[in-house]
Amino acid sequence: MRKQAVVTGATSGIGLANVELLLKEGIDVIAVARSEKKKELLIDKMKPLTETGVRLDVVLGDLSQTKSTLKVVEGIKHILNKTKDKQCDILMNIAGIVSSGLHLNEEGNELTFATNHLSVFILTHALIPYLEKSSDPRILVVSSLSHYRASINFKNIQNFKLYNILKAYKRSKLYNVFFVKEFAKRNPKLPIYAIDPGLVKTEIGLKNTSKLAASIWKWRVSKGTDAYYPASFMVKVATEEAYKVHSGSYIKEGKVVKSNPITYHEDKAKRLWDYTEEVITLSTKKE
Ligand SMILES: NC(=O)c1ccc[n+]([C@@H]2O[C@H](COP(=O)([O-])OP(=O)(O)OC[C@H]3O[C@@H](n4cnc5c(N)ncnc54)[C@H](OP(=O)(O)O)[C@@H]3O)[C@@H](O)[C@H]2O)c1
């Protein structure tokens, strides 16, 4: 029986490399894309692989709002429900942004927080029934080295006050690690990992950023690795037996390493979890 993966952020950078490597492993992929054009480019690029029989489906949708993320969930479920076993073996939460300036989405949530943290929370929970059907489920959440330099301020979780591009980004990546640890505790049968991809040559820093931030990113990322480098480790984490026992861990270059010491504060992880649930509930009620 072939495995089935769901991959967000599938249209560029680290996500795109993962889609290719998963298909090469003979794993069917449901990819999430936010633009029709990039969806078509993805399908074209993967044609040499899909022509061999492995399957690629693409769900179009926006992960920056709760309501649109729930629509993405419906699209994924629709495809999964048509498969024989209705199961999801691998979920890779890769989509992410970095954003200059404070931007709120239509539900009033800060854009980086909503895209990098809320969508992961929503999608992962929505797919639990499908992951539970797998004999070897794995969930990956892409965090970042920058989380080590982040702190959590419960009075300013979404950075509404004193917004700063780097602070908002690194905090969102810290929240990814808190989420992974708390999820692992609550769902012992669903292995989940925070992935540190290192510095990777992608265009993330050019997309929602000021000219200055974009030029800093261009300079900085020239020292980064190719996206296939972290992707090759991610596919291992998603498939190799050895990682099964490491649920809740932070993994860099395939090795389990310590995350920021504050991510081990269970009270903080729970408090962030409760806040996240509240925000999602409120967002779904907004007109
Ligand atoms: N590059 C690095 O050095 C680095 C380091 C640490 C962590 N990371 C993390 O790695 C992940 C992937 O980033 P990347 O570097 O590969 O950047 P990227 O090439 O810009 O990839 C980001 C992906 O997320 C998608 N995306 C963004 N906003 C979305 C939305 N609202 N709805 C749906 N999809 C959305 C993008 O779609 P489009 O293709 O349409 O833009 C793209 O496919 C991110 O979570 C990032 O924080 C990256």
Short mmCIF file of C-alpha atoms and ligand atoms in Angstrom, two decimals:
data_model
loop_
_atom_site.label_atom_id
_atom_site.label_comp_id
_atom_site.label_asym_id
_atom_site.label_seq_id
_atom_site.Cartn_x
_atom_site.Cartn_y
_atom_site.Cartn_z
CA MET A 1 0.00 0.00 0.00
CA ARG A 2 1.38 3.41 -0.97
CA LYS A 3 1.80 6.11 1.65
CA GLN A 4 -0.09 9.40 1.47
CA ALA A 5 1.43 12.75 2.44
CA VAL A 6 -0.05 16.23 2.83
CA VAL A 7 2.41 19.10 2.25
CA THR A 8 1.80 22.82 2.75
CA GLY A 9 4.06 25.48 1.26
CA ALA A 10 4.47 23.05 -1.62
CA THR A 11 4.97 25.56 -4.41
CA SER A 12 8.42 26.88 -3.55
CA GLY A 13 11.57 26.47 -1.50
CA ILE A 14 11.67 23.76 1.15
CA GLY A 15 8.11 22.56 0.46
CA LEU A 16 8.68 22.15 -3.26
CA ALA A 17 11.85 20.11 -2.64
CA ASN A 18 9.95 17.90 -0.20
CA VAL A 19 7.15 17.25 -2.70
CA GLU A 20 9.70 16.08 -5.25
CA LEU A 21 11.56 13.84 -2.79
CA LEU A 22 8.34 12.32 -1.43
CA LEU A 23 7.10 11.52 -4.96
CA LYS A 24 10.52 10.01 -5.73
CA GLU A 25 10.02 7.76 -2.69
CA GLY A 26 6.76 6.61 -4.27
CA ILE A 27 4.64 8.51 -1.71
CA ASP A 28 1.42 10.12 -3.00
CA VAL A 29 1.20 13.81 -2.19
CA ILE A 30 -1.63 16.24 -1.60
CA ALA A 31 0.01 19.64 -1.96
CA VAL A 32 -1.39 22.99 -0.83
CA ALA A 33 -0.85 25.96 -3.19
CA ARG A 34 -2.08 29.50 -2.82
CA SER A 35 -2.09 30.52 -6.48
CA GLU A 36 -3.48 28.89 -9.60
CA LYS A 37 -0.32 29.78 -11.52
CA LYS A 38 1.97 28.11 -8.99
CA LYS A 39 -0.37 25.13 -8.81
CA GLU A 40 0.03 24.60 -12.58
CA LEU A 41 3.82 25.10 -12.37
CA LEU A 42 4.00 22.48 -9.60
CA ILE A 43 1.95 19.97 -11.57
CA ASP A 44 4.13 20.54 -14.68
CA LYS A 45 7.38 20.27 -12.75
CA MET A 46 6.34 16.98 -11.15
CA LYS A 47 4.98 15.45 -14.39
CA PRO A 48 8.03 13.24 -15.02
CA LEU A 49 7.37 11.68 -11.60
CA THR A 50 3.57 11.52 -11.71
CA GLU A 51 3.77 9.87 -15.15
CA THR A 52 5.39 6.91 -13.42
CA GLY A 53 2.17 6.34 -11.46
CA VAL A 54 2.74 8.17 -8.16
CA ARG A 55 -0.05 10.65 -7.46
CA LEU A 56 0.02 14.40 -6.93
CA ASP A 57 -3.15 16.30 -6.06
CA VAL A 58 -3.13 20.02 -5.42
CA VAL A 59 -5.55 21.90 -3.18
CA LEU A 60 -5.77 25.61 -3.80
CA GLY A 61 -6.21 27.85 -0.76
CA ASP A 62 -4.96 30.47 1.64
CA LEU A 63 -3.47 29.52 5.01
CA SER A 64 -3.37 33.05 6.39
CA GLN A 65 -6.95 33.06 7.72
CA THR A 66 -8.80 30.59 9.91
CA LYS A 67 -11.81 30.39 7.61
CA SER A 68 -9.76 29.94 4.44
CA THR A 69 -7.59 27.34 6.20
CA LEU A 70 -10.77 25.44 7.06
CA LYS A 71 -11.63 25.51 3.33
CA VAL A 72 -8.19 24.05 2.56
CA VAL A 73 -8.98 21.34 5.13
CA GLU A 74 -12.23 20.54 3.27
CA GLY A 75 -10.29 20.27 -0.02
CA ILE A 76 -7.76 17.88 1.53
CA LYS A 77 -10.48 15.78 3.18
CA HIS A 78 -12.37 15.58 -0.11
CA ILE A 79 -9.31 14.01 -1.77
CA LEU A 80 -8.49 11.74 1.20
CA ASN A 81 -12.08 10.52 1.38
CA LYS A 82 -11.84 9.34 -2.22
CA THR A 83 -8.79 7.15 -1.46
CA LYS A 84 -9.28 3.49 -0.57
CA ASP A 85 -7.98 3.73 3.00
CA LYS A 86 -8.90 7.36 3.76
CA GLN A 87 -5.66 7.81 5.65
CA CYS A 88 -2.87 10.34 5.90
CA ASP A 89 0.58 8.98 6.78
CA ILE A 90 2.64 12.15 6.64
CA LEU A 91 1.69 15.76 7.29
CA MET A 92 4.36 18.35 6.54
CA ASN A 93 3.47 21.83 7.78
CA ILE A 94 5.93 23.90 5.77
CA ALA A 95 4.07 27.03 4.59
CA GLY A 96 5.37 30.16 6.24
CA ILE A 97 6.02 33.84 5.80
CA VAL A 98 8.06 36.70 7.15
CA SER A 99 6.35 40.06 6.97
CA SER A 100 7.54 43.67 7.17
CA GLY A 101 5.14 45.84 9.12
CA LEU A 102 2.13 44.89 11.19
CA HIS A 103 -0.58 43.44 8.91
CA LEU A 104 -3.79 42.00 10.24
CA ASN A 105 -5.83 39.43 8.34
CA GLU A 106 -9.61 39.80 7.90
CA GLU A 107 -10.15 38.10 11.27
CA GLY A 108 -7.94 40.62 13.07
CA ASN A 109 -4.98 38.30 13.59
CA GLU A 110 -1.41 39.25 12.78
CA LEU A 111 -0.43 37.74 9.44
CA THR A 112 2.80 35.96 10.46
CA PHE A 113 1.15 34.51 13.57
CA ALA A 114 -1.88 33.39 11.59
CA THR A 115 0.06 31.82 8.71
CA ASN A 116 2.95 30.28 10.64
CA HIS A 117 1.15 29.18 13.79
CA LEU A 118 -2.67 29.18 13.58
CA SER A 119 -2.84 27.32 10.26
CA VAL A 120 -0.54 24.60 11.62
CA PHE A 121 -2.77 24.17 14.67
CA ILE A 122 -5.94 24.02 12.56
CA LEU A 123 -4.67 21.73 9.81
CA THR A 124 -2.95 19.29 12.14
CA HIS A 125 -6.06 18.91 14.30
CA ALA A 126 -8.35 18.55 11.32
CA LEU A 127 -6.26 15.69 9.96
CA ILE A 128 -6.05 13.72 13.23
CA PRO A 129 -8.78 11.22 12.22
CA TYR A 130 -6.89 10.51 8.97
CA LEU A 131 -3.48 10.31 10.68
CA GLU A 132 -4.94 7.90 13.24
CA LYS A 133 -5.80 5.49 10.43
CA SER A 134 -2.14 5.22 9.43
CA SER A 135 0.04 2.45 10.86
CA ASP A 136 3.01 4.86 10.87
CA PRO A 137 1.83 8.48 11.09
CA ARG A 138 4.31 11.38 11.19
CA ILE A 139 3.73 15.11 11.52
CA LEU A 140 6.48 17.63 10.75
CA VAL A 141 6.35 21.32 11.57
CA VAL A 142 9.06 23.55 10.14
CA SER A 143 10.44 25.79 12.86
CA SER A 144 13.72 27.71 12.65
CA LEU A 145 17.04 28.38 14.27
CA SER A 146 15.72 31.87 14.97
CA HIS A 147 13.39 30.44 17.64
CA TYR A 148 16.40 30.23 19.98
CA ARG A 149 16.47 34.04 20.08
CA ALA A 150 12.76 34.41 20.81
CA SER A 151 10.83 34.87 24.01
CA ILE A 152 7.13 34.68 24.77
CA ASN A 153 5.19 37.63 26.15
CA PHE A 154 1.67 36.56 27.06
CA LYS A 155 0.50 40.17 26.97
CA ASN A 156 1.70 40.54 23.36
CA ILE A 157 1.52 37.09 21.76
CA GLN A 158 0.62 38.41 18.31
CA ASN A 159 3.05 41.35 18.48
CA PHE A 160 0.29 43.92 18.11
CA LYS A 161 2.41 46.20 20.27
CA LEU A 162 5.86 47.26 19.00
CA TYR A 163 5.69 45.02 15.92
CA ASN A 164 9.04 44.11 14.49
CA ILE A 165 9.55 41.81 11.48
CA LEU A 166 12.21 39.61 13.08
CA LYS A 167 10.54 39.46 16.48
CA ALA A 168 7.24 38.38 14.92
CA TYR A 169 8.93 35.74 12.76
CA LYS A 170 11.11 34.21 15.44
CA ARG A 171 8.24 34.16 17.91
CA SER A 172 6.04 32.33 15.39
CA LYS A 173 8.81 29.75 15.05
CA LEU A 174 9.05 29.49 18.85
CA TYR A 175 5.28 28.88 18.93
CA ASN A 176 5.83 26.03 16.42
CA VAL A 177 8.12 24.31 18.93
CA PHE A 178 5.70 24.87 21.84
CA PHE A 179 2.92 23.44 19.65
CA VAL A 180 4.96 20.34 18.78
CA LYS A 181 5.77 19.65 22.43
CA GLU A 182 2.22 20.14 23.67
CA PHE A 183 0.70 18.19 20.77
CA ALA A 184 3.10 15.29 21.43
CA LYS A 185 2.00 15.22 25.06
CA ARG A 186 -1.70 15.24 24.18
CA ASN A 187 -1.44 12.81 21.26
CA PRO A 188 1.08 10.11 22.20
CA LYS A 189 0.08 7.94 19.24
CA LEU A 190 0.83 10.64 16.66
CA PRO A 191 4.57 11.31 16.37
CA ILE A 192 5.29 14.97 15.71
CA TYR A 193 8.59 16.82 15.20
CA ALA A 194 9.82 20.41 14.98
CA ILE A 195 12.27 20.72 12.11
CA ASP A 196 15.13 23.19 11.95
CA PRO A 197 16.02 23.44 8.24
CA GLY A 198 19.04 25.69 8.80
CA LEU A 199 19.56 28.67 6.53
CA VAL A 200 18.15 27.79 3.13
CA LYS A 201 18.37 29.64 -0.19
CA THR A 202 14.70 30.46 -0.79
CA GLU A 203 12.69 33.57 -1.61
CA ILE A 204 10.82 33.76 1.71
CA GLY A 205 12.53 37.03 2.61
CA LEU A 206 11.56 38.66 -0.68
CA LYS A 207 7.80 38.08 -0.61
CA ASN A 208 6.11 40.27 2.04
CA THR A 209 9.04 42.47 2.90
CA SER A 210 10.35 45.99 2.53
CA LYS A 211 13.18 46.71 0.08
CA LEU A 212 15.62 46.91 2.95
CA ALA A 213 14.53 43.62 4.53
CA ALA A 214 14.62 41.95 1.09
CA SER A 215 18.16 43.11 0.38
CA ILE A 216 19.33 41.94 3.82
CA TRP A 217 17.72 38.56 3.14
CA LYS A 218 19.42 38.31 -0.30
CA TRP A 219 22.81 38.92 1.29
CA ARG A 220 22.18 36.59 4.22
CA VAL A 221 20.69 33.71 2.26
CA SER A 222 23.58 33.57 -0.20
CA LYS A 223 25.32 31.57 2.55
CA GLY A 224 22.40 29.14 2.82
CA THR A 225 22.01 25.58 1.56
CA ASP A 226 19.93 24.30 -1.29
CA ALA A 227 16.32 23.41 -0.32
CA TYR A 228 16.98 19.73 -1.08
CA TYR A 229 19.40 19.61 1.85
CA PRO A 230 16.81 20.06 4.65
CA ALA A 231 14.20 18.24 2.54
CA SER A 232 16.33 15.08 2.40
CA PHE A 233 16.45 15.00 6.22
CA MET A 234 12.76 15.79 6.48
CA VAL A 235 11.83 12.80 4.31
CA LYS A 236 13.97 10.62 6.58
CA VAL A 237 12.20 11.94 9.69
CA ALA A 238 8.89 11.25 7.95
CA THR A 239 9.73 7.69 6.97
CA GLU A 240 12.53 6.13 8.98
CA GLU A 241 11.73 3.86 11.93
CA ALA A 242 14.45 5.39 14.14
CA TYR A 243 12.54 8.69 14.52
CA LYS A 244 9.34 7.10 15.80
CA VAL A 245 10.47 7.30 19.42
CA HIS A 246 11.43 10.97 19.20
CA SER A 247 8.00 12.56 19.12
CA GLY A 248 8.01 16.12 20.47
CA SER A 249 11.66 16.62 19.52
CA TYR A 250 13.43 19.43 17.73
CA ILE A 251 15.45 18.01 14.84
CA LYS A 252 18.28 19.60 12.87
CA GLU A 253 20.07 17.83 10.03
CA GLY A 254 18.39 14.61 11.10
CA LYS A 255 19.67 14.82 14.68
CA VAL A 256 17.60 15.41 17.81
CA VAL A 257 18.91 18.57 19.49
CA LYS A 258 17.76 20.72 22.40
CA SER A 259 15.40 23.55 21.52
CA ASN A 260 15.22 26.92 23.30
CA PRO A 261 15.12 26.17 27.08
CA ILE A 262 11.76 27.97 27.46
CA THR A 263 10.11 25.43 25.12
CA TYR A 264 10.46 22.91 27.97
CA HIS A 265 8.21 25.03 30.22
CA GLU A 266 5.03 22.99 30.04
CA ASP A 267 2.94 25.74 31.65
CA LYS A 268 3.91 28.14 28.86
CA ALA A 269 3.15 25.58 26.15
CA LYS A 270 -0.29 25.01 27.66
CA ARG A 271 -1.00 28.72 28.02
CA LEU A 272 -0.12 29.33 24.38
CA TRP A 273 -2.26 26.34 23.38
CA ASP A 274 -5.28 27.71 25.29
CA TYR A 275 -4.78 31.18 23.78
CA THR A 276 -4.55 29.63 20.28
CA GLU A 277 -7.77 27.67 20.75
CA GLU A 278 -9.54 30.83 21.89
CA VAL A 279 -8.28 32.86 18.94
CA ILE A 280 -9.37 30.17 16.47
CA THR A 281 -12.82 29.94 18.03
CA LEU A 282 -13.21 33.72 17.90
CA SER A 283 -11.96 33.86 14.32
CA THR A 284 -14.50 31.34 13.10
CA LYS A 285 -17.29 33.47 14.64
CA LYS A 286 -16.19 36.72 12.95
CA GLU A 287 -18.34 37.88 10.02
N1 LIG B 1 14.61 29.63 4.09
C1 LIG B 1 15.14 29.52 5.32
O1 LIG B 1 16.34 29.80 5.55
C2 LIG B 1 14.29 29.03 6.46
C3 LIG B 1 14.92 28.87 7.70
C4 LIG B 1 14.16 28.42 8.77
C5 LIG B 1 12.84 28.11 8.59
N2 LIG B 1 12.24 28.27 7.38
C6 LIG B 1 10.82 27.95 7.26
O2 LIG B 1 10.64 27.06 6.17
C7 LIG B 1 9.30 27.16 5.68
C8 LIG B 1 9.33 27.27 4.17
O3 LIG B 1 9.95 28.47 3.84
P1 LIG B 1 10.89 28.66 2.55
O4 LIG B 1 12.15 29.25 3.02
O5 LIG B 1 10.89 27.43 1.74
O6 LIG B 1 10.12 29.87 1.85
P2 LIG B 1 9.22 29.93 0.54
O7 LIG B 1 9.99 29.42 -0.62
O8 LIG B 1 8.69 31.30 0.48
O9 LIG B 1 8.06 28.91 0.86
C9 LIG B 1 6.95 29.26 1.64
C10 LIG B 1 5.77 28.50 1.13
O10 LIG B 1 4.61 28.84 1.88
C11 LIG B 1 3.57 29.22 1.00
N3 LIG B 1 2.67 30.18 1.63
C12 LIG B 1 2.98 31.37 2.19
N4 LIG B 1 1.87 31.97 2.62
C13 LIG B 1 0.83 31.17 2.34
C14 LIG B 1 -0.56 31.27 2.52
N5 LIG B 1 -1.13 32.32 3.08
N6 LIG B 1 -1.32 30.23 2.10
C15 LIG B 1 -0.77 29.15 1.52
N7 LIG B 1 0.54 29.01 1.32
C16 LIG B 1 1.34 30.00 1.72
C17 LIG B 1 4.31 29.85 -0.19
O11 LIG B 1 3.51 29.96 -1.33
P3 LIG B 1 4.05 30.75 -2.64
O12 LIG B 1 4.95 29.78 -3.35
O13 LIG B 1 2.82 31.06 -3.38
O14 LIG B 1 4.79 31.95 -2.15
C18 LIG B 1 5.45 28.86 -0.33
O15 LIG B 1 5.04 27.73 -1.02
C19 LIG B 1 8.69 28.39 6.38
O16 LIG B 1 7.84 27.95 7.42
C20 LIG B 1 9.90 29.10 6.95
O17 LIG B 1 9.57 29.84 8.10
C21 LIG B 1 12.94 28.73 6.30
#
